[in-house]
């Protein structure tokens, strides 16, 4: 699709999604103009928090989008995110080395995705089924480990903390505090973009995702490319969990509220960014703005949590629908 057509499609989708959301609010008796004003102003009020909130989401979106380009539906970013967060937390706590912790989270997420890919390629088990199983296994395993072995004696409601010397801090740019986790996420997205669109491996992955038969005819191995894309995606999910713990929360609470849902939200961010790593950075910022603004709307306008989530869902669906339809047409064609 030409760039001008893509821009027009996105702009039209944004306008339509906001109109639908405005209509829903009005029909339910809320002051839609005030709600949207709160969402936009409060969502952008704190750039530092917005960047910190969007950074892990960027990585979980890449965890979905990179395998998706090879035709693999990786919804295991949630579990890969959990595993990356836990392993990086423990390595940072016991070694005080943030770089080692970040690499450990990357390796943990990639290893989990490799297992899912192996089961798919060797045994033909659908990756969605395996991913869902691992997501819940890791969710409850982390709850058990944090509440039983790795809790903070002074604050039993959370895990042990990342020591000060192992935390990813921030720098000040034009009087704005920029969390370092944000430029790290952006650099990873840039590297992923060049890998996908400017390397032989990326070309093979995209051909394999569009037409496995053509890939085989060209001498490419779709199974090998599936495994590579899954490992890369899993590594991204693991880094996302590591960044969240090392750069923002510095611990994992006993209810997993800081982690839960980030991998699933990454699917929406990936589709919203058209599975383009550069677009994903923007879509992650946009979705994070909606989440932050939605929380403010709940407090200041009395909008129920369910309604705020519904509005975000409407926006994501409307923005993603044209891209999903074009993908199905491309695959069927």
CSV table of N, CA and C in Angstrom, one decimal, residues 145-314:
chain,number,residue,atom,x,y,z
A,145,UNK,N,6.3,-18.3,43.6
A,145,UNK,CA,7.7,-18.0,44.0
A,145,UNK,C,7.8,-16.7,44.7
A,146,UNK,N,7.1,-15.7,44.3
A,146,UNK,CA,7.2,-14.4,45.0
A,146,UNK,C,6.6,-14.4,46.4
A,147,UNK,N,5.5,-15.1,46.5
A,147,UNK,CA,4.8,-15.1,47.9
A,147,UNK,C,5.5,-16.1,48.8
A,148,UNK,N,6.3,-17.1,48.3
A,148,UNK,CA,6.8,-18.1,49.1
A,148,UNK,C,8.3,-18.0,49.4
A,149,UNK,N,9.1,-17.6,48.3
A,149,UNK,CA,10.5,-17.6,48.4
A,149,UNK,C,11.2,-16.3,48.2
A,150,UNK,N,10.7,-15.5,47.3
A,150,UNK,CA,11.4,-14.2,47.0
A,150,UNK,C,10.7,-13.0,47.4
A,151,UNK,N,10.0,-13.0,48.5
A,151,UNK,CA,9.3,-11.8,49.0
A,151,UNK,C,10.2,-11.0,49.8
A,152,UNK,N,9.9,-9.7,49.9
A,152,UNK,CA,10.7,-8.8,50.7
A,152,UNK,C,10.2,-8.9,52.2
A,153,UNK,N,11.1,-9.3,53.1
A,153,UNK,CA,10.7,-9.4,54.5
A,153,UNK,C,10.0,-8.2,55.1
A,154,UNK,N,10.5,-7.0,54.6
A,154,UNK,CA,9.9,-5.7,55.1
A,154,UNK,C,8.6,-5.4,54.4
A,155,UNK,N,8.4,-5.8,53.2
A,155,UNK,CA,7.2,-5.6,52.5
A,155,UNK,C,6.7,-6.9,51.8
A,156,UNK,N,6.1,-7.8,52.6
A,156,UNK,CA,5.7,-9.1,52.1
A,156,UNK,C,4.8,-9.1,50.9
A,157,UNK,N,4.2,-7.9,50.6
A,157,UNK,CA,3.2,-7.9,49.5
A,157,UNK,C,4.0,-7.7,48.1
A,158,UNK,N,5.3,-7.7,48.2
A,158,UNK,CA,6.0,-7.6,46.9
A,158,UNK,C,7.3,-8.4,47.0
A,159,UNK,N,8.0,-8.6,45.9
A,159,UNK,CA,9.2,-9.4,45.8
A,159,UNK,C,10.4,-8.6,46.3
A,160,UNK,N,11.5,-9.3,46.4
A,160,UNK,CA,12.7,-8.5,46.7
A,160,UNK,C,12.9,-7.5,45.6
A,161,UNK,N,13.7,-6.4,45.9
A,161,UNK,CA,13.8,-5.3,45.0
A,161,UNK,C,15.1,-5.3,44.2
A,162,UNK,N,15.1,-4.6,43.1
A,162,UNK,CA,16.4,-4.4,42.3
A,162,UNK,C,17.2,-3.4,43.1
A,163,UNK,N,18.4,-3.7,43.4
A,163,UNK,CA,19.3,-2.7,44.2
A,163,UNK,C,19.5,-1.4,43.3
A,164,UNK,N,19.8,-0.3,44.0
A,164,UNK,CA,19.9,1.0,43.4
A,164,UNK,C,21.0,0.9,42.3
A,165,UNK,N,22.1,0.2,42.5
A,165,UNK,CA,23.2,0.3,41.5
A,165,UNK,C,22.9,-0.6,40.3
A,166,UNK,N,21.8,-1.3,40.3
A,166,UNK,CA,21.4,-2.2,39.1
A,166,UNK,C,20.2,-1.6,38.4
A,167,UNK,N,19.7,-0.5,38.8
A,167,UNK,CA,18.5,0.1,38.2
A,167,UNK,C,18.8,0.9,36.9
A,168,UNK,N,17.9,0.8,36.0
A,168,UNK,CA,18.1,1.6,34.8
A,168,UNK,C,17.5,3.0,35.0
A,169,UNK,N,18.3,4.0,35.1
A,169,UNK,CA,17.8,5.3,35.5
A,169,UNK,C,17.2,6.2,34.4
A,170,UNK,N,17.5,7.5,34.5
A,170,UNK,CA,16.9,8.4,33.5
A,170,UNK,C,18.0,9.5,33.2
A,171,UNK,N,17.7,10.3,32.2
A,171,UNK,CA,18.5,11.4,31.9
A,171,UNK,C,17.6,12.6,31.6
A,172,UNK,N,18.1,13.8,31.8
A,172,UNK,CA,17.3,15.0,31.6
A,172,UNK,C,17.6,15.6,30.2
A,173,UNK,N,16.6,15.7,29.4
A,173,UNK,CA,16.7,16.3,28.1
A,173,UNK,C,15.7,17.5,28.0
A,174,UNK,N,16.2,18.7,27.8
A,174,UNK,CA,15.3,19.9,27.7
A,174,UNK,C,14.3,19.9,28.8
A,175,UNK,N,14.8,19.8,30.0
A,175,UNK,CA,14.0,19.8,31.3
A,175,UNK,C,13.0,18.7,31.4
A,176,UNK,N,13.1,17.7,30.5
A,176,UNK,CA,12.2,16.5,30.6
A,176,UNK,C,13.0,15.3,31.1
A,177,UNK,N,12.6,14.6,32.1
A,177,UNK,CA,13.3,13.4,32.5
A,177,UNK,C,12.9,12.2,31.6
A,178,UNK,N,13.9,11.7,30.9
A,178,UNK,CA,13.7,10.7,29.9
A,178,UNK,C,14.2,9.4,30.5
A,179,UNK,N,13.3,8.4,30.8
A,179,UNK,CA,13.8,7.1,31.4
A,179,UNK,C,14.6,6.4,30.3
A,180,UNK,N,15.7,5.9,30.7
A,180,UNK,CA,16.6,5.2,29.7
A,180,UNK,C,16.0,4.0,29.1
A,181,UNK,N,15.0,3.4,29.7
A,181,UNK,CA,14.4,2.3,29.1
A,181,UNK,C,13.7,2.6,27.8
A,182,UNK,N,13.3,3.9,27.7
A,182,UNK,CA,12.6,4.3,26.4
A,182,UNK,C,13.6,4.4,25.2
A,183,UNK,N,14.7,5.0,25.3
A,183,UNK,CA,15.7,5.0,24.2
A,183,UNK,C,16.2,3.6,23.9
A,184,UNK,N,16.3,2.7,25.0
A,184,UNK,CA,16.6,1.3,24.7
A,184,UNK,C,15.6,0.6,23.9
A,185,UNK,N,14.3,0.8,24.2
A,185,UNK,CA,13.2,0.2,23.4
A,185,UNK,C,13.2,0.8,22.0
A,186,UNK,N,13.5,2.1,21.8
A,186,UNK,CA,13.5,2.6,20.5
A,186,UNK,C,14.6,2.1,19.7
A,187,UNK,N,15.8,2.0,20.3
A,187,UNK,CA,17.0,1.4,19.6
A,187,UNK,C,16.7,0.0,19.2
A,188,UNK,N,16.1,-0.8,20.0
A,188,UNK,CA,15.8,-2.2,19.7
A,188,UNK,C,14.8,-2.2,18.5
A,189,UNK,N,13.8,-1.3,18.5
A,189,UNK,CA,12.9,-1.3,17.5
A,189,UNK,C,13.5,-0.9,16.1
A,190,UNK,N,14.5,0.1,16.2
A,190,UNK,CA,15.2,0.4,15.0
A,190,UNK,C,16.0,-0.7,14.4
A,191,UNK,N,16.7,-1.4,15.3
A,191,UNK,CA,17.5,-2.6,14.9
A,191,UNK,C,16.6,-3.7,14.3
A,192,UNK,N,15.4,-3.9,14.9
A,192,UNK,CA,14.4,-4.9,14.4
A,192,UNK,C,13.9,-4.4,13.0
A,193,UNK,N,13.7,-3.1,12.8
A,193,UNK,CA,13.2,-2.6,11.6
A,193,UNK,C,14.2,-2.9,10.4
A,194,UNK,N,15.5,-2.6,10.7
A,194,UNK,CA,16.5,-2.9,9.7
A,194,UNK,C,16.7,-4.4,9.4
A,195,UNK,N,16.5,-5.2,10.5
A,195,UNK,CA,16.6,-6.6,10.3
A,195,UNK,C,15.5,-7.2,9.4
A,196,UNK,N,14.3,-6.6,9.6
A,196,UNK,CA,13.1,-7.1,8.9
A,196,UNK,C,13.1,-6.7,7.4
A,197,UNK,N,13.4,-5.4,7.2
A,197,UNK,CA,13.2,-4.8,5.9
A,197,UNK,C,14.5,-4.5,5.1
A,198,UNK,N,15.6,-4.8,5.8
A,198,UNK,CA,16.9,-4.5,5.1
A,198,UNK,C,17.9,-5.6,5.3
A,199,UNK,N,17.5,-6.8,5.4
A,199,UNK,CA,18.4,-7.9,5.6
A,199,UNK,C,17.9,-9.1,4.9
A,200,UNK,N,18.7,-10.0,4.5
A,200,UNK,CA,18.3,-11.3,3.8
A,200,UNK,C,17.4,-12.1,4.7
A,201,UNK,N,17.7,-12.2,6.0
A,201,UNK,CA,16.9,-12.9,7.0
A,201,UNK,C,15.5,-12.4,7.0
A,202,UNK,N,15.4,-11.0,7.1
A,202,UNK,CA,14.1,-10.4,7.2
A,202,UNK,C,13.2,-10.7,5.9
A,203,UNK,N,13.9,-10.6,4.8
A,203,UNK,CA,13.2,-10.9,3.5
A,203,UNK,C,12.7,-12.3,3.5
A,204,UNK,N,13.5,-13.3,3.9
A,204,UNK,CA,13.1,-14.7,3.9
A,204,UNK,C,11.9,-14.9,4.9
A,205,UNK,N,11.9,-14.2,6.0
A,205,UNK,CA,10.8,-14.3,7.0
A,205,UNK,C,9.5,-13.8,6.4
A,206,UNK,N,9.6,-12.6,5.7
A,206,UNK,CA,8.4,-12.0,5.1
A,206,UNK,C,7.8,-12.9,4.0
A,207,UNK,N,8.7,-13.5,3.2
A,207,UNK,CA,8.3,-14.3,2.1
A,207,UNK,C,7.6,-15.6,2.7
A,208,UNK,N,8.2,-16.1,3.7
A,208,UNK,CA,7.7,-17.3,4.3
A,208,UNK,C,6.3,-17.1,5.0
A,209,UNK,N,6.1,-15.9,5.5
A,209,UNK,CA,4.8,-15.6,6.1
A,209,UNK,C,3.8,-15.3,5.1
A,210,UNK,N,4.1,-14.7,4.0
A,210,UNK,CA,3.2,-14.4,2.9
A,210,UNK,C,2.8,-15.7,2.2
A,211,UNK,N,3.8,-16.5,1.8
A,211,UNK,CA,3.5,-17.7,1.0
A,211,UNK,C,4.6,-18.8,1.3
A,212,UNK,N,4.3,-19.7,2.3
A,212,UNK,CA,5.2,-20.8,2.6
A,212,UNK,C,5.6,-21.6,1.3
A,213,UNK,N,4.7,-21.8,0.4
A,213,UNK,CA,5.0,-22.5,-0.8
A,213,UNK,C,6.0,-21.8,-1.7
A,214,UNK,N,5.9,-20.5,-1.8
A,214,UNK,CA,6.9,-19.7,-2.5
A,214,UNK,C,8.2,-19.8,-1.8
A,215,UNK,N,8.2,-19.7,-0.5
A,215,UNK,CA,9.5,-19.8,0.3
A,215,UNK,C,10.2,-21.1,0.0
A,216,UNK,N,9.5,-22.2,0.0
A,216,UNK,CA,10.1,-23.5,-0.3
A,216,UNK,C,10.6,-23.6,-1.7
A,217,UNK,N,9.9,-23.0,-2.6
A,217,UNK,CA,10.3,-23.0,-4.0
A,217,UNK,C,11.6,-22.2,-4.2
A,218,UNK,N,11.7,-21.1,-3.4
A,218,UNK,CA,13.0,-20.3,-3.4
A,218,UNK,C,14.1,-20.9,-2.7
A,219,UNK,N,13.9,-22.0,-2.0
A,219,UNK,CA,15.0,-22.7,-1.3
A,219,UNK,C,15.0,-22.3,0.2
A,220,UNK,N,14.0,-21.6,0.7
A,220,UNK,CA,13.9,-21.2,2.1
A,220,UNK,C,13.3,-22.3,2.9
A,221,UNK,N,13.7,-22.4,4.2
A,221,UNK,CA,13.1,-23.4,5.1
A,221,UNK,C,12.1,-22.8,6.0
A,222,UNK,N,10.8,-22.8,5.8
A,222,UNK,CA,9.8,-22.2,6.6
A,222,UNK,C,9.9,-22.6,8.1
A,223,UNK,N,10.2,-23.9,8.3
A,223,UNK,CA,10.2,-24.3,9.7
A,223,UNK,C,11.4,-23.6,10.5
A,224,UNK,N,12.5,-23.5,9.8
A,224,UNK,CA,13.7,-22.9,10.4
A,224,UNK,C,13.4,-21.4,10.6
A,225,UNK,N,12.7,-20.8,9.7
A,225,UNK,CA,12.4,-19.3,9.8
A,225,UNK,C,11.4,-19.1,10.9
A,226,UNK,N,10.4,-20.1,11.1
A,226,UNK,CA,9.5,-20.0,12.2
A,226,UNK,C,10.2,-20.0,13.5
A,227,UNK,N,11.1,-20.9,13.7
A,227,UNK,CA,11.9,-21.0,14.9
A,227,UNK,C,12.7,-19.7,15.2
A,228,UNK,N,13.3,-19.2,14.2
A,228,UNK,CA,14.1,-18.0,14.3
A,228,UNK,C,13.3,-16.8,14.7
A,229,UNK,N,12.1,-16.7,14.0
A,229,UNK,CA,11.3,-15.6,14.3
A,229,UNK,C,10.7,-15.7,15.8
A,230,UNK,N,10.4,-16.9,16.2
A,230,UNK,CA,9.8,-17.1,17.5
A,230,UNK,C,10.9,-16.8,18.6
A,231,UNK,N,12.1,-17.2,18.4
A,231,UNK,CA,13.2,-16.9,19.3
A,231,UNK,C,13.4,-15.4,19.4
A,232,UNK,N,13.4,-14.7,18.3
A,232,UNK,CA,13.6,-13.3,18.3
A,232,UNK,C,12.4,-12.6,19.0
A,233,UNK,N,11.2,-13.0,18.7
A,233,UNK,CA,10.1,-12.5,19.4
A,233,UNK,C,10.1,-12.7,20.9
A,234,UNK,N,10.4,-14.0,21.3
A,234,UNK,CA,10.5,-14.3,22.7
A,234,UNK,C,11.5,-13.5,23.4
A,235,UNK,N,12.6,-13.3,22.8
A,235,UNK,CA,13.7,-12.4,23.4
A,235,UNK,C,13.2,-11.0,23.6
A,236,UNK,N,12.4,-10.5,22.6
A,236,UNK,CA,11.8,-9.2,22.8
A,236,UNK,C,10.9,-9.1,24.0
A,237,UNK,N,10.1,-10.1,24.2
A,237,UNK,CA,9.2,-10.2,25.3
A,237,UNK,C,9.9,-10.2,26.6
A,238,UNK,N,11.0,-11.0,26.6
A,238,UNK,CA,11.8,-11.1,27.8
A,238,UNK,C,12.5,-9.8,28.2
A,239,UNK,N,13.0,-9.1,27.2
A,239,UNK,CA,13.6,-7.8,27.4
A,239,UNK,C,12.6,-6.8,27.9
A,240,UNK,N,11.3,-6.9,27.4
A,240,UNK,CA,10.3,-6.0,27.9
A,240,UNK,C,10.0,-6.2,29.4
A,241,UNK,N,10.0,-7.5,29.8
A,241,UNK,CA,9.8,-7.7,31.3
A,241,UNK,C,11.0,-7.2,32.1
A,242,UNK,N,12.2,-7.4,31.5
A,242,UNK,CA,13.4,-6.9,32.2
A,242,UNK,C,13.4,-5.4,32.3
A,243,UNK,N,13.0,-4.7,31.3
A,243,UNK,CA,13.0,-3.3,31.3
A,243,UNK,C,12.0,-2.7,32.3
A,244,UNK,N,10.9,-3.4,32.4
A,244,UNK,CA,9.9,-2.9,33.4
A,244,UNK,C,10.4,-3.0,34.8
A,245,UNK,N,11.0,-4.1,35.1
A,245,UNK,CA,11.5,-4.3,36.5
A,245,UNK,C,12.7,-3.5,36.8
A,246,UNK,N,13.7,-3.5,35.8
A,246,UNK,CA,14.9,-2.7,36.0
A,246,UNK,C,14.8,-1.2,36.0
A,247,UNK,N,13.8,-0.8,35.1
A,247,UNK,CA,13.7,0.7,34.9
A,247,UNK,C,12.5,1.4,35.5
A,248,UNK,N,11.5,0.6,36.0
A,248,UNK,CA,10.3,1.3,36.4
A,248,UNK,C,9.8,0.8,37.8
A,249,UNK,N,9.4,-0.5,37.9
A,249,UNK,CA,8.8,-1.0,39.1
A,249,UNK,C,9.8,-1.4,40.2
A,250,UNK,N,10.9,-1.9,39.7
A,250,UNK,CA,12.0,-2.4,40.6
A,250,UNK,C,11.6,-3.5,41.5
A,251,UNK,N,10.5,-4.1,41.3
A,251,UNK,CA,10.0,-5.2,42.1
A,251,UNK,C,8.7,-5.8,41.4
A,252,UNK,N,8.3,-6.9,41.8
A,252,UNK,CA,7.1,-7.5,41.3
A,252,UNK,C,6.1,-7.7,42.5
A,253,UNK,N,4.9,-7.1,42.4
A,253,UNK,CA,4.0,-7.2,43.5
A,253,UNK,C,3.4,-8.6,43.6
A,254,UNK,N,2.8,-9.0,44.7
A,254,UNK,CA,2.3,-10.3,44.9
A,254,UNK,C,1.1,-10.6,44.1
A,255,UNK,N,0.4,-9.6,43.5
A,255,UNK,CA,-0.8,-9.8,42.7
A,255,UNK,C,-0.5,-9.8,41.2
A,256,UNK,N,0.8,-9.5,40.9
A,256,UNK,CA,1.2,-9.4,39.5
A,256,UNK,C,0.5,-8.3,38.7
A,257,UNK,N,0.0,-7.3,39.4
A,257,UNK,CA,-0.8,-6.3,38.7
A,257,UNK,C,0.1,-5.4,37.8
A,258,UNK,N,1.4,-5.3,38.1
A,258,UNK,CA,2.3,-4.6,37.2
A,258,UNK,C,2.6,-5.3,36.0
A,259,UNK,N,2.5,-6.6,35.9
A,259,UNK,CA,2.9,-7.4,34.8
A,259,UNK,C,1.7,-7.9,33.9
A,260,UNK,N,0.6,-8.2,34.6
A,260,UNK,CA,-0.5,-8.9,33.9
A,260,UNK,C,-1.1,-8.0,32.8
A,261,UNK,N,-1.3,-8.7,31.7
A,261,UNK,CA,-1.9,-8.0,30.5
A,261,UNK,C,-1.0,-7.3,29.6
A,262,UNK,N,0.3,-7.1,30.0
A,262,UNK,CA,1.2,-6.4,29.1
A,262,UNK,C,1.5,-7.1,27.8
A,263,UNK,N,1.6,-8.4,27.9
A,263,UNK,CA,1.8,-9.2,26.7
A,263,UNK,C,0.6,-9.2,25.7
A,264,UNK,N,-0.6,-9.3,26.3
A,264,UNK,CA,-1.8,-9.3,25.5
A,264,UNK,C,-2.0,-7.9,24.9
A,265,UNK,N,-1.7,-6.8,25.6
A,265,UNK,CA,-1.8,-5.5,25.1
A,265,UNK,C,-0.8,-5.3,23.9
A,266,UNK,N,0.3,-6.0,24.0
A,266,UNK,CA,1.3,-5.9,22.9
A,266,UNK,C,0.7,-6.4,21.6
A,267,UNK,N,-0.2,-7.3,21.6
A,267,UNK,CA,-0.9,-7.7,20.3
A,267,UNK,C,-1.6,-6.6,19.7
A,268,UNK,N,-2.4,-5.8,20.5
A,268,UNK,CA,-3.0,-4.7,19.9
A,268,UNK,C,-2.1,-3.6,19.4
A,269,UNK,N,-1.0,-3.4,20.2
A,269,UNK,CA,0.0,-2.4,19.8
A,269,UNK,C,0.7,-2.8,18.5
A,270,UNK,N,0.9,-4.1,18.3
A,270,UNK,CA,1.6,-4.6,17.1
A,270,UNK,C,0.7,-4.4,15.9
A,271,UNK,N,-0.6,-4.8,16.0
A,271,UNK,CA,-1.5,-4.6,14.9
A,271,UNK,C,-1.8,-3.1,14.6
A,272,UNK,N,-1.8,-2.3,15.7
A,272,UNK,CA,-2.1,-0.9,15.5
A,272,UNK,C,-0.9,-0.3,14.8
A,273,UNK,N,0.3,-0.8,15.0
A,273,UNK,CA,1.5,-0.3,14.4
A,273,UNK,C,1.8,-0.9,13.1
A,274,UNK,N,0.8,-1.7,12.6
A,274,UNK,CA,0.9,-2.4,11.3
A,274,UNK,C,2.1,-3.4,11.2
A,275,UNK,N,2.5,-3.9,12.4
A,275,UNK,CA,3.6,-4.8,12.5
A,275,UNK,C,4.9,-4.3,12.0
A,276,UNK,N,5.0,-3.0,12.0
A,276,UNK,CA,6.2,-2.3,11.6
A,276,UNK,C,6.9,-1.7,12.9
A,277,UNK,N,8.1,-2.1,13.2
A,277,UNK,CA,8.8,-1.7,14.4
A,277,UNK,C,8.7,-0.2,14.7
A,278,UNK,N,8.8,0.6,13.6
A,278,UNK,CA,8.8,2.1,13.8
A,278,UNK,C,7.3,2.5,14.2
A,279,UNK,N,6.4,1.9,13.5
A,279,UNK,CA,5.0,2.2,13.8
A,279,UNK,C,4.6,1.7,15.2
A,280,UNK,N,5.2,0.6,15.7
A,280,UNK,CA,5.0,0.1,17.0
A,280,UNK,C,5.4,1.1,18.1
A,281,UNK,N,6.5,1.8,17.9
A,281,UNK,CA,6.9,2.8,18.9
A,281,UNK,C,5.8,3.8,19.1
A,282,UNK,N,5.2,4.3,17.9
A,282,UNK,CA,4.2,5.3,18.0
A,282,UNK,C,2.9,4.7,18.6
A,283,UNK,N,2.5,3.5,18.1
A,283,UNK,CA,1.3,2.9,18.6
A,283,UNK,C,1.3,2.6,20.1
A,284,UNK,N,2.5,2.2,20.6
A,284,UNK,CA,2.7,2.0,22.0
A,284,UNK,C,2.5,3.3,22.9
A,285,UNK,N,3.1,4.3,22.4
A,285,UNK,CA,2.9,5.6,23.0
A,285,UNK,C,1.4,6.0,23.0
A,286,UNK,N,0.8,5.8,21.9
A,286,UNK,CA,-0.7,6.2,21.7
A,286,UNK,C,-1.5,5.4,22.7
A,287,UNK,N,-1.3,4.0,22.8
A,287,UNK,CA,-2.1,3.2,23.7
A,287,UNK,C,-1.8,3.5,25.1
A,288,UNK,N,-0.6,3.8,25.4
A,288,UNK,CA,-0.2,4.1,26.8
A,288,UNK,C,-0.9,5.4,27.2
A,289,UNK,N,-0.9,6.4,26.3
A,289,UNK,CA,-1.6,7.7,26.5
A,289,UNK,C,-3.1,7.4,26.9
A,290,UNK,N,-3.7,6.5,26.1
A,290,UNK,CA,-5.1,6.2,26.3
A,290,UNK,C,-5.3,5.5,27.7
A,291,UNK,N,-4.4,4.6,28.1
A,291,UNK,CA,-4.5,3.9,29.4
A,291,UNK,C,-4.4,4.9,30.5
A,292,UNK,N,-3.3,5.8,30.4
A,292,UNK,CA,-3.1,6.8,31.5
A,292,UNK,C,-4.3,7.7,31.6
A,293,UNK,N,-4.7,8.2,30.4
A,293,UNK,CA,-5.9,9.1,30.4
A,293,UNK,C,-7.1,8.5,30.8
A,294,UNK,N,-7.3,7.2,30.5
A,294,UNK,CA,-8.5,6.5,30.9
A,294,UNK,C,-8.6,6.4,32.4
A,295,UNK,N,-7.4,6.1,33.1
A,295,UNK,CA,-7.4,6.0,34.5
A,295,UNK,C,-7.7,7.4,35.1
A,296,UNK,N,-7.3,8.5,34.5
A,296,UNK,CA,-7.6,9.8,35.0
A,296,UNK,C,-9.1,10.1,34.8
A,297,UNK,N,-9.7,9.6,33.7
A,297,UNK,CA,-11.1,9.8,33.5
A,297,UNK,C,-12.0,9.1,34.5
A,298,UNK,N,-11.5,7.9,34.9
A,298,UNK,CA,-12.2,7.2,36.0
A,298,UNK,C,-12.3,8.0,37.3
A,299,UNK,N,-11.2,8.7,37.6
A,299,UNK,CA,-11.2,9.4,38.9
A,299,UNK,C,-11.9,10.7,38.8
A,300,UNK,N,-11.7,11.4,37.7
A,300,UNK,CA,-12.2,12.8,37.6
A,300,UNK,C,-13.6,12.9,36.9
A,301,UNK,N,-14.0,12.0,36.1
A,301,UNK,CA,-15.3,12.1,35.4
A,301,UNK,C,-16.2,11.0,35.9
A,302,UNK,N,-15.8,10.1,36.7
A,302,UNK,CA,-16.6,9.0,37.2
A,302,UNK,C,-16.9,7.9,36.2
A,303,UNK,N,-16.1,7.8,35.2
A,303,UNK,CA,-16.3,6.8,34.1
A,303,UNK,C,-15.9,5.4,34.7
A,304,UNK,N,-16.7,4.4,34.6
A,304,UNK,CA,-16.4,3.1,35.2
A,304,UNK,C,-15.1,2.5,34.5
A,305,UNK,N,-14.4,1.7,35.2
A,305,UNK,CA,-13.2,1.0,34.6
A,305,UNK,C,-13.6,0.3,33.3
A,306,UNK,N,-14.7,-0.4,33.4
A,306,UNK,CA,-15.1,-1.2,32.2
A,306,UNK,C,-15.4,-0.4,31.0
A,307,UNK,N,-16.0,0.8,31.2
A,307,UNK,CA,-16.2,1.7,30.1
A,307,UNK,C,-15.0,2.2,29.5
A,308,UNK,N,-14.0,2.6,30.4
A,308,UNK,CA,-12.7,3.1,29.9
A,308,UNK,C,-12.0,2.0,29.0
A,309,UNK,N,-12.1,0.8,29.5
A,309,UNK,CA,-11.4,-0.3,28.8
A,309,UNK,C,-12.2,-0.6,27.4
A,310,UNK,N,-13.5,-0.4,27.5
A,310,UNK,CA,-14.3,-0.6,26.3
A,310,UNK,C,-13.9,0.4,25.2
A,311,UNK,N,-13.7,1.7,25.6
A,311,UNK,CA,-13.4,2.7,24.7
A,311,UNK,C,-12.0,2.5,24.0
A,312,UNK,N,-11.1,2.0,24.9
A,312,UNK,CA,-9.8,1.7,24.3
A,312,UNK,C,-9.9,0.5,23.4
A,313,UNK,N,-10.7,-0.5,23.7
A,313,UNK,CA,-10.9,-1.6,22.8
A,313,UNK,C,-11.5,-1.2,21.5
A,314,UNK,N,-12.5,-0.3,21.5
A,314,UNK,CA,-13.1,0.2,20.3
A,314,UNK,C,-12.1,0.9,19.4
